[in-house]
Amino acid sequence: MATQVADKPAQTSPTAAPDAVVVRFAGDSGDGMQLTGGQFTLSTALAGNDLATFPDFPAEIRAPQGTLFGVSAFQINFGSREINTAGDAPDVLVAMNPAALKVNLSALKPGGLIIADTGEFTQRNLDKAKYASNPIEDGSLAKWNVLAFDISALTVEAVKDFGLGNKDALRCKNMWTLGLALWMFDRDRQPLIDWLNAKFARKPELAGANIAALNAGHAYGETAELSGPLKKLHIDPVPAAPGLYRTITGAEAVSLGLVAGAQLAGLHMFFGGYPITPASSILHYLVKMKEFGVTTFQAEDEIAAICSAIGASYAGQLGVTSSSGPGIALKGEAMGLAVMTELPLVIVNSQRGGPSTGLPTKTEQSDLYQAVYGRNGDAPIPVISARSPSDVFEVAIEACRIAVEYMTPVILLTDGYIANAAEPWKVPDPETFAPFKAQFLTEKNDGDRLLPYARDTKGARPWIKPGTPGLMHRIGGIEKNQGTGNIDYSPENHQAMTDARKAKIDGIVVPDQDVSLGDAKGRLAVVGWGSTYGPIRRAVDNARAKGLSVSHIHVRNIWPLPRNLGDLLKGFDKVLVPEMNTGQFKTVLRDQLLVDAESLTKTSGQPFQIAELDAAIAKFFDGVPGNEGGAVEPNSQQLPNPVAGYDDGSLKAGGDAQ
């Protein structure tokens, strides 16, 4: 985490430098690329740039070293203007071995810079990467700028005074590379030196070796006097409102938001979870927050995790559980129990590629049907989605509010991209959030009778802590009598209770839908949800700059939908719904609003690129004066899916860094 206080709006200076740059670090899983990217992100945040990151790592715990399946990458887009995505095509690719070069080369912008470690381009590693010849020497990299030198040897030389073996010495080369990157982009090394001293406080020789490698990489950029593409580049700070800023990932933000929501409800929080990628980080962060009344429990399986959270809610705490798609499926029956018992519960789904085990470390939005429809019986649950890492904080608070005020489980949708990505976040003033204190029934509510399933004006039943004198009542998964809560199988009662549970969810008041960018009427509305926000916004902004009648509408409340959404969409001739699935939200919109929406789908495990959306939008304006483009395909446009990390050539990255 990096924090910075902005006392006044940042001032930019006249410069010929670009307003945004995209850098991708790529190497073997053991090369520390995520650590390198994370620390470069912190230095970028401290420099005052806006940024967005995209960690992309393999699902294998440890693939064979040097193989294509073991490549780990970290991309960061940073600049002196607002940044909405991690960028389409990198301007700079740091490739620590041949496999990293091969997997990531197709994404690099033509004319971009390749920094390669020649020490790893041995015949054995070339064979593992399935190169017939050395690409650094055979001319195949002619359309890019190439800076190749032996980073491995330079690192070993830099740390030789610390008595490390060759294997341990080579583990420092990510710091050497980071030092060079810090020099390239005019970053201060001291915060990272302080971090290394703290990290290796008990092993000063390792701290010294890593710092030596960091300084050596920085010095190489200063003193090598390299001609050609490697130059020092200063990116001005982004103009920012005064306040305290910090970098935050989606997993951190949802954890902080859940804690804030529990505090606003006046409740202790119980988190029952089971490790699963990419949701595990939420448990890791919450376990450090005991001082805020947070109890964490790592259960033996997904079913135990959600059932323990339901038990905590029954006992008067705010129950929370978290998982990804396969684990959410296992929790399905217990979700029905939470619906039947009408207890507050927050269920966080950090979506990943599926079905089944699917793509554990890749992102997707394919659990929307599961969230909206995926339980036995009529078991409606509110669904709310976050659009970015920083947005998750407010969304988590809103999920807690709905759960407490309406006595219902709530599903909060994020995804692998949001969970792992980082961006700057202006720390909000706690006083700006209105409390929603939980109310517990302490005495009988019908004269001398207790009606545990009586309902308030919102349709919510009372919350009763077990052990409250005189308020003993039945609870469980069998149908309740609509007043007393006693078991009641009668047809009339089941109809009444089914209707009551549905009416409660349908009646949840959510904010009216606004237009994120553009006009409230026009030719085309691009409707998104979740992490598609950034690329859609940039693409719509690009289209509007060309004079096209395009608007961006981004939906947070998936179920129930905002009441004005149907009327809003009817103001547009066409509706396009880009999503990382096969068209699930498009189906929901057609089902609920009778909107003739069209899909743009992608299920490659990678986020949308702005160029893909630019092309899709352009097709809607074929024949419109001043615009060239092809006719839009009927019903659905599906983007080609790269296989095993390779671009098949049909999707070309291009345009400026976004």
XYZ file of C-alpha atoms in Angstrom:
658
model
C 0.000 0.000 0.000
C 1.162 3.544 -0.747
C -0.431 6.611 0.791
C -0.047 10.233 -0.174
C -1.639 13.438 1.041
C -2.521 15.964 -1.649
C -2.637 19.406 -0.036
C -3.629 21.136 -3.247
C -4.433 20.175 -6.824
C -1.357 18.788 -8.558
C 0.386 21.155 -10.951
C 1.604 19.846 -14.283
C 4.526 21.268 -16.203
C 4.847 21.758 -19.944
C 6.341 18.569 -21.337
C 6.567 16.617 -24.542
C 6.155 13.330 -22.673
C 3.076 11.179 -23.359
C 0.187 11.516 -20.949
C 0.048 7.742 -20.347
C 2.384 4.757 -20.638
C 1.691 1.016 -20.439
C 4.420 -1.272 -19.069
C 4.234 -5.056 -18.779
C 6.663 -7.087 -16.658
C 6.740 -10.762 -17.663
C 8.789 -13.725 -16.559
C 8.733 -17.132 -14.976
C 6.499 -17.643 -11.934
C 9.637 -17.704 -9.811
C 10.993 -14.430 -11.194
C 8.921 -12.239 -8.869
C 7.022 -10.344 -11.544
C 3.995 -9.736 -9.320
C 6.259 -8.340 -6.623
C 8.111 -6.205 -9.163
C 4.875 -4.877 -10.616
C 3.394 -4.263 -7.194
C 6.368 -2.241 -6.022
C 6.494 -0.274 -9.275
C 2.803 0.456 -8.707
C 3.538 1.853 -5.258
C 6.293 4.099 -6.596
C 3.947 5.277 -9.352
C 1.238 6.118 -6.834
C 3.720 8.049 -4.706
C 4.716 9.988 -7.827
C 1.120 11.200 -8.096
C 0.155 9.437 -11.332
C -3.228 7.896 -11.904
C -2.924 4.198 -12.618
C -4.602 0.856 -13.192
C -2.968 -2.556 -12.998
C -3.611 -6.053 -14.312
C -1.799 -8.943 -12.593
C -1.963 -12.003 -14.870
C -0.513 -15.214 -13.486
C -0.813 -18.936 -14.245
C -3.136 -21.292 -12.419
C -0.391 -23.846 -11.826
C 1.156 -23.597 -8.375
C 4.572 -23.988 -9.992
C 4.754 -24.864 -13.673
C 8.103 -26.168 -14.948
C 10.590 -23.312 -15.054
C 10.922 -21.617 -18.420
C 7.773 -23.131 -19.933
C 4.964 -21.267 -21.663
C 2.467 -22.344 -19.017
C 4.576 -20.872 -16.222
C 4.653 -17.271 -17.480
C 3.510 -14.637 -15.000
C 2.871 -11.030 -16.055
C 1.975 -7.723 -14.452
C 0.726 -4.791 -16.535
C 0.387 -1.206 -15.361
C -1.070 1.784 -17.181
C -0.104 5.091 -15.579
C -0.230 8.703 -16.616
C -0.898 12.355 -16.004
C -4.603 12.018 -16.898
C -7.512 9.903 -15.721
C -6.762 6.200 -16.204
C -9.690 3.788 -16.549
C -8.058 0.533 -17.685
C -4.764 -1.315 -17.485
C -4.243 -0.438 -21.146
C -4.539 -2.279 -24.428
C -1.090 -2.636 -25.978
C 2.016 -2.216 -23.786
C 4.554 0.428 -24.757
C 7.261 -1.480 -22.880
C 7.616 -5.240 -22.392
C 10.178 -6.511 -19.902
C 10.772 -10.169 -20.826
C 12.857 -12.131 -18.351
C 13.056 -15.294 -20.496
C 12.068 -16.619 -23.961
C 8.720 -17.992 -22.783
C 7.730 -14.589 -21.385
C 8.623 -12.982 -24.700
C 6.655 -15.485 -26.746
C 3.488 -15.367 -24.647
C 3.368 -11.563 -24.447
C 4.929 -10.359 -27.700
C 1.687 -10.261 -29.701
C 0.266 -7.701 -27.284
C 3.176 -5.251 -27.619
C 2.492 -2.099 -29.601
C 4.370 -1.881 -32.932
C 7.460 0.199 -32.269
C 7.278 -0.624 -28.572
C 10.315 -1.396 -26.473
C 11.422 -4.909 -25.527
C 13.854 -5.251 -22.618
C 15.167 -8.817 -22.574
C 17.531 -10.736 -20.323
C 19.938 -12.435 -22.731
C 21.295 -14.512 -19.862
C 18.090 -16.562 -20.005
C 18.032 -16.989 -23.781
C 19.926 -20.277 -23.643
C 19.244 -23.081 -26.077
C 17.454 -25.054 -23.380
C 15.096 -22.168 -22.582
C 14.537 -21.462 -26.281
C 13.511 -25.092 -26.721
C 11.103 -24.881 -23.771
C 9.513 -21.817 -25.367
C 9.317 -23.650 -28.700
C 11.555 -21.175 -30.530
C 13.352 -22.655 -33.551
C 15.946 -19.884 -33.338
C 16.877 -17.050 -31.008
C 14.397 -14.213 -31.721
C 16.877 -11.607 -30.487
C 19.282 -12.640 -33.237
C 17.108 -13.829 -36.151
C 15.461 -10.527 -37.092
C 11.941 -11.565 -36.101
C 11.689 -8.615 -33.688
C 12.390 -6.000 -36.360
C 9.141 -4.076 -35.883
C 9.946 -3.408 -32.235
C 12.802 -1.660 -30.465
C 14.935 -4.227 -28.643
C 17.279 -3.644 -25.731
C 18.884 -6.969 -24.825
C 21.615 -7.448 -22.249
C 22.590 -9.996 -19.613
C 20.525 -8.950 -16.602
C 21.334 -12.234 -14.868
C 25.096 -11.647 -15.003
C 24.770 -7.993 -14.017
C 22.678 -9.005 -10.995
C 25.165 -11.660 -9.844
C 27.949 -9.096 -10.115
C 25.958 -6.490 -8.161
C 25.321 -8.790 -5.164
C 28.609 -10.713 -5.057
C 29.753 -8.956 -1.860
C 26.864 -10.497 0.123
C 28.045 -14.097 -0.118
C 24.947 -15.478 -1.808
C 25.019 -18.595 -3.920
C 24.271 -18.251 -7.613
C 20.651 -19.383 -7.178
C 19.939 -16.890 -4.395
C 21.799 -14.146 -6.242
C 19.596 -14.627 -9.321
C 16.509 -14.195 -7.159
C 17.506 -10.529 -6.899
C 17.265 -9.853 -10.622
C 13.671 -8.683 -10.330
C 15.002 -5.892 -8.098
C 17.675 -5.090 -10.696
C 14.938 -4.843 -13.329
C 12.822 -2.715 -11.017
C 15.761 -0.359 -10.471
C 16.106 0.110 -14.224
C 12.361 0.779 -14.536
C 12.526 3.326 -11.723
C 15.291 5.148 -13.592
C 13.371 5.000 -16.886
C 10.338 6.708 -15.375
C 12.065 9.044 -12.918
C 10.928 7.287 -9.740
C 12.312 7.669 -6.228
C 14.073 4.544 -4.911
C 13.979 5.437 -1.210
C 10.453 4.145 -0.434
C 11.417 0.768 -1.913
C 14.704 0.709 -0.026
C 12.749 1.349 3.177
C 10.334 -1.449 2.248
C 13.175 -3.920 1.612
C 14.811 -3.074 4.943
C 11.495 -3.688 6.703
C 10.734 -6.881 4.786
C 14.125 -8.447 5.492
C 14.678 -6.905 8.918
C 15.717 -10.297 10.324
C 17.936 -11.127 7.334
C 19.963 -7.979 6.674
C 22.159 -9.748 4.122
C 19.103 -10.340 1.918
C 17.968 -6.757 2.366
C 21.427 -5.545 1.402
C 21.600 -7.801 -1.657
C 18.207 -6.714 -2.962
C 19.003 -3.054 -2.368
C 22.327 -3.486 -4.151
C 20.537 -5.044 -7.121
C 17.955 -2.231 -7.130
C 20.679 0.412 -7.099
C 22.676 -1.411 -9.770
C 19.735 -1.475 -12.171
C 19.126 2.204 -11.564
C 22.809 3.008 -12.057
C 22.875 1.023 -15.299
C 20.252 3.335 -16.755
C 22.144 6.382 -15.491
C 25.623 5.442 -16.660
C 25.390 3.040 -19.597
C 24.755 5.926 -22.030
C 22.691 3.627 -24.200
C 21.706 4.953 -27.578
C 18.340 4.183 -29.097
C 15.090 3.488 -27.307
C 16.023 3.555 -23.619
C 15.516 7.084 -22.345
C 14.506 8.651 -19.079
C 10.864 9.722 -19.163
C 9.062 11.892 -16.621
C 5.268 11.590 -16.348
C 3.656 14.536 -14.587
C 1.309 13.936 -11.631
C -2.371 13.768 -12.451
C -4.449 16.751 -11.274
C -6.165 15.594 -8.098
C -8.489 17.062 -5.507
C -6.953 17.592 -2.053
C -7.169 14.607 0.272
C -5.528 11.421 1.464
C -4.919 8.899 -1.306
C -3.759 5.291 -1.241
C -3.466 2.417 -3.679
C -6.064 -0.259 -3.207
C -6.958 -3.617 -4.738
C -10.478 -4.915 -5.060
C -9.857 -7.542 -2.378
C -8.668 -4.853 0.047
C -11.568 -2.569 -0.827
C -14.255 -5.200 -0.309
C -12.699 -6.127 3.041
C -12.640 -2.510 4.207
C -16.161 -1.949 2.867
C -17.549 -4.961 4.716
C -15.984 -3.769 7.963
C -17.324 -0.254 7.386
C -20.776 -1.674 6.636
C -20.800 -3.661 9.862
C -19.730 -0.550 11.788
C -22.488 1.526 10.181
C -24.976 -1.192 11.170
C -23.627 -1.226 14.733
C -22.777 -4.924 14.467
C -19.855 -7.238 14.926
C -18.974 -9.123 11.759
C -18.393 -12.844 11.317
C -16.639 -14.036 8.180
C -16.822 -17.718 7.288
C -14.714 -18.614 4.280
C -12.832 -21.350 2.490
C -9.709 -20.721 0.374
C -10.348 -20.387 -3.366
C -8.739 -18.268 -6.075
C -9.286 -15.333 -6.457
C -11.425 -14.832 -3.337
C -8.893 -16.007 -0.725
C -7.364 -12.546 -0.295
C -10.522 -11.297 1.416
C -9.951 -13.703 4.303
C -6.279 -12.691 4.402
C -7.191 -9.016 4.856
C -10.084 -9.510 7.277
C -8.044 -11.655 9.651
C -5.998 -8.516 10.414
C -9.050 -6.491 11.500
C -9.986 -8.064 14.812
C -9.941 -4.674 16.535
C -13.060 -3.721 14.538
C -15.136 -6.571 15.929
C -14.334 -8.968 13.089
C -14.229 -12.719 13.676
C -12.773 -14.835 10.868
C -13.223 -18.568 10.440
C -11.552 -20.752 7.816
C -14.002 -23.617 7.423
C -13.326 -27.159 6.244
C -15.401 -26.634 3.086
C -17.622 -24.125 1.298
C -20.861 -25.444 2.801
C -19.541 -25.139 6.342
C -18.303 -21.630 5.553
C -21.707 -20.264 4.558
C -23.579 -22.197 7.240
C -21.304 -20.768 9.927
C -22.032 -17.270 8.593
C -25.777 -17.948 8.667
C -25.414 -19.123 12.249
C -23.605 -15.901 13.139
C -26.414 -13.847 11.601
C -28.957 -15.850 13.601
C -26.935 -15.026 16.711
C -27.051 -11.282 15.980
C -23.864 -10.562 14.058
C -23.483 -9.656 10.402
C -22.660 -12.923 8.640
C -20.409 -12.724 5.592
C -19.044 -15.434 3.311
C -16.989 -15.325 0.162
C -15.974 -17.582 -2.708
C -15.635 -17.889 -6.473
C -17.956 -19.637 -8.940
C -17.390 -23.311 -8.006
C -17.636 -22.500 -4.303
C -20.744 -20.386 -4.824
C -22.363 -23.410 -6.461
C -21.625 -25.469 -3.353
C -23.179 -22.758 -1.190
C -26.435 -22.826 -3.168
C -28.598 -24.861 -0.795
C -27.451 -22.838 2.206
C -28.383 -19.650 0.316
C -31.885 -21.074 0.138
C -31.749 -21.568 3.911
C -30.810 -17.897 4.354
C -33.709 -16.908 2.080
C -36.133 -19.130 4.015
C -35.002 -17.956 7.451
C -34.799 -14.342 6.189
C -31.524 -13.491 7.870
C -29.022 -10.848 6.753
C -26.026 -12.330 4.957
C -23.482 -10.919 2.480
C -22.119 -13.360 -0.126
C -19.120 -12.119 -2.124
C -18.485 -13.848 -5.451
C -15.089 -13.030 -6.997
C -15.898 -14.483 -10.402
C -13.422 -16.469 -12.468
C -13.575 -18.427 -15.697
C -15.684 -21.570 -15.599
C -17.454 -23.946 -15.628
C -16.247 -26.322 -12.923
C -12.657 -25.560 -11.934
C -12.299 -23.656 -15.197
C -9.703 -20.883 -15.225
C -8.812 -20.228 -11.568
C -6.551 -17.222 -12.197
C -8.406 -15.660 -15.147
C -11.282 -13.221 -15.088
C -14.846 -13.645 -16.324
C -18.413 -12.435 -15.625
C -20.096 -15.776 -16.170
C -21.792 -16.210 -12.778
C -24.595 -13.710 -13.393
C -27.221 -16.369 -14.141
C -26.047 -18.217 -11.034
C -26.443 -15.083 -8.906
C -29.849 -14.072 -10.232
C -31.487 -17.456 -10.894
C -29.246 -20.162 -9.448
C -31.089 -21.692 -6.481
C -33.731 -24.347 -6.067
C -37.246 -23.093 -5.586
C -38.212 -19.452 -5.797
C -35.399 -17.969 -3.750
C -34.878 -14.355 -4.832
C -31.696 -12.632 -3.658
C -30.605 -9.038 -4.360
C -27.507 -8.824 -6.575
C -25.159 -5.851 -6.706
C -21.941 -5.490 -8.709
C -18.771 -3.410 -8.443
C -17.160 -1.687 -11.411
C -13.571 -1.172 -10.209
C -11.265 -1.877 -7.252
C -12.060 1.396 -5.492
C -15.803 1.146 -6.238
C -16.012 -2.118 -4.280
C -15.751 -0.208 -0.995
C -19.061 1.609 -1.477
C -20.706 -1.433 -3.059
C -19.799 -3.564 -0.028
C -21.354 -0.984 2.297
C -24.501 -0.963 0.157
C -24.670 -4.766 0.260
C -24.512 -4.649 4.069
C -27.253 -2.008 4.181
C -29.634 -3.997 2.011
C -28.953 -7.182 3.982
C -29.673 -5.528 7.332
C -32.613 -3.328 6.356
C -34.429 -6.002 4.331
C -33.367 -9.084 6.329
C -32.081 -10.931 3.294
C -28.942 -12.488 1.882
C -27.239 -10.260 -0.721
C -24.819 -11.329 -3.465
C -21.964 -8.954 -4.228
C -20.298 -9.629 -7.590
C -16.685 -8.785 -8.286
C -14.287 -10.731 -10.518
C -10.676 -11.812 -10.767
C -9.634 -8.602 -12.491
C -11.200 -6.359 -9.848
C -9.921 -8.504 -6.973
C -6.282 -8.405 -8.067
C -6.027 -5.061 -9.861
C -4.999 -1.869 -8.070
C -5.800 1.795 -8.521
C -5.544 5.031 -6.504
C -8.372 5.634 -4.051
C -9.226 8.836 -2.271
C -9.923 7.743 1.296
C -13.478 8.912 2.058
C -14.603 10.836 5.102
C -16.465 8.348 7.356
C -18.931 11.075 8.276
C -20.306 11.055 4.723
C -21.818 7.582 5.195
C -25.235 7.458 6.844
C -25.553 4.760 9.521
C -28.244 2.082 9.219
C -28.319 0.699 12.732
C -29.658 -2.817 13.053
C -32.782 -3.154 15.179
C -33.422 -6.241 17.313
C -36.816 -7.206 18.646
C -36.723 -7.277 22.442
C -40.381 -7.860 23.322
C -43.441 -9.507 21.846
C -44.846 -7.661 18.856
C -48.525 -8.737 18.861
C -49.878 -8.128 22.315
C -48.989 -11.210 24.318
C -47.955 -13.104 21.167
C -44.693 -13.209 19.242
C -44.941 -13.082 15.458
C -41.379 -13.672 14.205
C -42.563 -13.438 10.599
C -44.606 -10.275 10.907
C -43.363 -7.701 8.388
C -42.524 -4.021 8.475
C -43.219 -1.525 5.704
C -40.207 -2.846 3.747
C -41.421 -6.418 3.988
C -38.669 -7.392 6.437
C -39.339 -9.637 9.419
C -37.953 -8.746 12.883
C -34.432 -9.793 13.876
C -34.487 -11.711 17.156
C -31.359 -12.706 19.038
C -31.542 -16.240 20.444
C -31.912 -16.262 24.187
C -33.980 -13.065 24.332
C -36.446 -13.683 27.198
C -39.922 -14.617 26.001
C -39.018 -14.575 22.295
C -38.384 -18.252 21.606
C -39.392 -19.143 18.038
C -38.921 -21.772 15.358
C -36.352 -21.360 12.599
C -35.054 -23.646 9.868
C -35.424 -24.549 6.221
C -38.988 -25.864 6.182
C -41.754 -23.496 5.077
C -42.905 -21.061 7.772
C -46.338 -19.941 8.734
C -46.554 -16.380 7.506
C -47.028 -14.993 10.994
C -45.929 -17.411 13.686
C -42.999 -19.043 11.875
C -44.325 -22.489 12.773
C -44.021 -25.220 10.154
C -46.870 -24.873 7.670
C -47.208 -27.022 4.522
C -50.597 -25.677 3.473
C -50.906 -24.602 -0.178
C -52.298 -21.189 0.737
C -49.491 -20.436 3.170
C -46.724 -21.516 0.776
C -48.221 -19.276 -1.913
C -48.423 -16.377 0.531
C -44.866 -16.796 1.813
C -43.432 -17.213 -1.693
C -45.218 -14.027 -2.734
C -44.054 -12.189 0.391
C -40.393 -13.111 -0.112
C -40.565 -12.069 -3.758
C -42.352 -8.810 -2.974
C -39.702 -7.929 -0.391
C -36.886 -8.242 -2.924
C -38.851 -6.582 -5.723
C -39.588 -3.687 -3.367
C -35.967 -2.931 -2.486
C -35.364 0.728 -3.245
C -32.252 1.219 -5.372
C -31.066 4.523 -6.861
C -32.372 5.524 -10.267
C -30.024 4.635 -13.097
C -27.917 7.504 -14.425
C -25.913 7.897 -17.618
C -22.235 7.423 -16.879
C -21.131 9.303 -19.985
C -23.120 11.006 -22.724
C -26.730 11.994 -23.277
C -29.936 10.421 -21.975
C -31.133 9.772 -25.545
C -29.391 8.933 -28.784
C -28.487 6.344 -31.374
C -26.554 3.865 -29.218
C -26.386 3.039 -25.505
C -23.482 0.835 -24.444
C -24.704 -0.876 -21.274
C -22.217 -2.505 -18.954
C -21.924 -3.965 -15.502
C -18.973 -4.933 -13.337
C -15.387 -4.584 -14.497
C -16.253 -3.683 -18.098
C -16.662 -0.098 -16.869
C -13.153 1.138 -17.705
C -12.826 -0.042 -21.324
C -16.444 0.900 -22.121
C -15.931 4.396 -20.766
C -12.762 4.932 -22.803
C -14.351 3.552 -25.983
C -17.491 5.674 -25.584
C -15.327 8.717 -24.907
C -13.384 7.967 -28.102
C -16.611 7.639 -30.104
C -18.083 10.841 -28.730
C -14.874 12.683 -29.607
C -15.637 11.683 -33.227
C -19.118 13.181 -32.937
C -20.977 9.873 -32.660
C -24.219 9.675 -30.664
C -23.119 7.134 -28.075
C -23.744 6.973 -24.327
C -22.413 4.737 -21.576
C -24.840 3.353 -18.991
C -23.289 1.258 -16.234
C -25.559 -0.746 -13.953
C -24.634 -1.423 -10.323
C -27.899 -2.950 -9.086
C -28.431 -6.134 -11.103
C -31.412 -7.448 -9.093
C -33.717 -5.731 -8.683
C -32.919 -3.411 -11.587
C -33.333 0.362 -11.186
C -36.951 1.257 -11.814
C -36.178 3.870 -14.471
C -33.770 1.705 -16.480
C -36.362 0.487 -18.980
C -37.551 3.998 -19.834
C -33.945 5.186 -20.073
C -32.977 2.477 -22.564
C -36.054 3.151 -24.697
C -34.539 6.541 -25.484
C -31.883 4.878 -27.651
C -32.214 3.309 -31.091
C -29.815 0.482 -30.261
C -28.474 -1.101 -27.069
C -25.134 -2.942 -26.977
C -24.160 -5.012 -23.919
C -20.462 -5.962 -23.737
C -19.776 -8.621 -21.116
C -17.274 -11.348 -20.380
C -19.713 -14.231 -20.790
C -22.017 -15.449 -23.550
C -24.630 -12.724 -23.062
C -26.111 -13.174 -19.601
C -26.957 -9.572 -18.674
C -28.382 -9.042 -22.148
C -30.816 -11.884 -21.352
C -31.757 -10.291 -18.024
C -32.459 -6.951 -19.745
C -34.590 -8.625 -22.407
C -36.401 -10.685 -19.782
C -37.178 -7.871 -17.383
C -37.420 -4.807 -19.645
C -38.315 -6.218 -23.087
C -35.325 -4.338 -24.507
C -33.964 -5.525 -27.857
C -30.379 -5.509 -26.606
C -27.478 -6.993 -28.565
C -24.435 -8.705 -27.096
C -20.712 -8.261 -27.499
C -19.239 -11.256 -25.728
C -15.764 -12.349 -24.721
C -14.711 -15.409 -22.727
C -10.937 -15.492 -23.156
C -10.118 -14.970 -19.481
C -8.825 -11.476 -20.327
C -10.544 -8.088 -19.889
C -11.969 -6.226 -22.879
C -9.554 -4.098 -24.851
C -10.630 -0.598 -25.796
C -9.848 -1.325 -29.454
C -12.367 -4.199 -29.428
C -15.094 -1.904 -28.163
C -14.088 0.891 -30.566
C -14.624 -1.513 -33.469
C -17.949 -2.805 -32.120
C -19.323 0.714 -31.634
C -18.211 1.800 -35.111
C -20.320 -0.938 -36.715
C -23.504 0.673 -35.421
C -22.752 3.799 -37.450
C -22.315 2.193 -40.865
C -23.733 4.589 -43.436
C -23.997 7.471 -40.976
C -22.428 10.573 -42.604
C -18.910 11.165 -41.363
C -18.338 7.608 -40.214
C -17.083 4.489 -41.940
C -17.898 1.033 -40.623
C -19.466 -2.296 -41.391
C -22.990 -3.419 -40.629
C -23.547 -4.811 -37.158
C -24.108 -8.540 -36.936
C -27.570 -9.563 -35.704
C -28.154 -10.793 -32.161
C -24.607 -11.337 -30.947
C -21.031 -10.503 -31.799
C -18.522 -12.884 -30.308
C -14.874 -11.982 -30.142
C -12.320 -14.630 -31.065
C -10.743 -16.247 -28.053
C -6.938 -16.508 -27.890
C -5.814 -19.996 -26.877
C -3.301 -20.682 -24.084
C -2.281 -17.047 -23.809
C -1.656 -16.502 -27.526
C -3.335 -13.914 -29.744
C -4.672 -15.698 -32.813
C -4.026 -12.603 -34.897
C -7.661 -11.672 -35.459
C -7.688 -9.105 -32.652
C -5.085 -6.446 -33.221
C -4.047 -4.183 -30.387
C -3.687 -0.601 -31.496
C -4.366 3.009 -30.755
C -2.993 5.113 -27.978
C -2.453 3.722 -24.512
C -5.689 3.985 -22.560
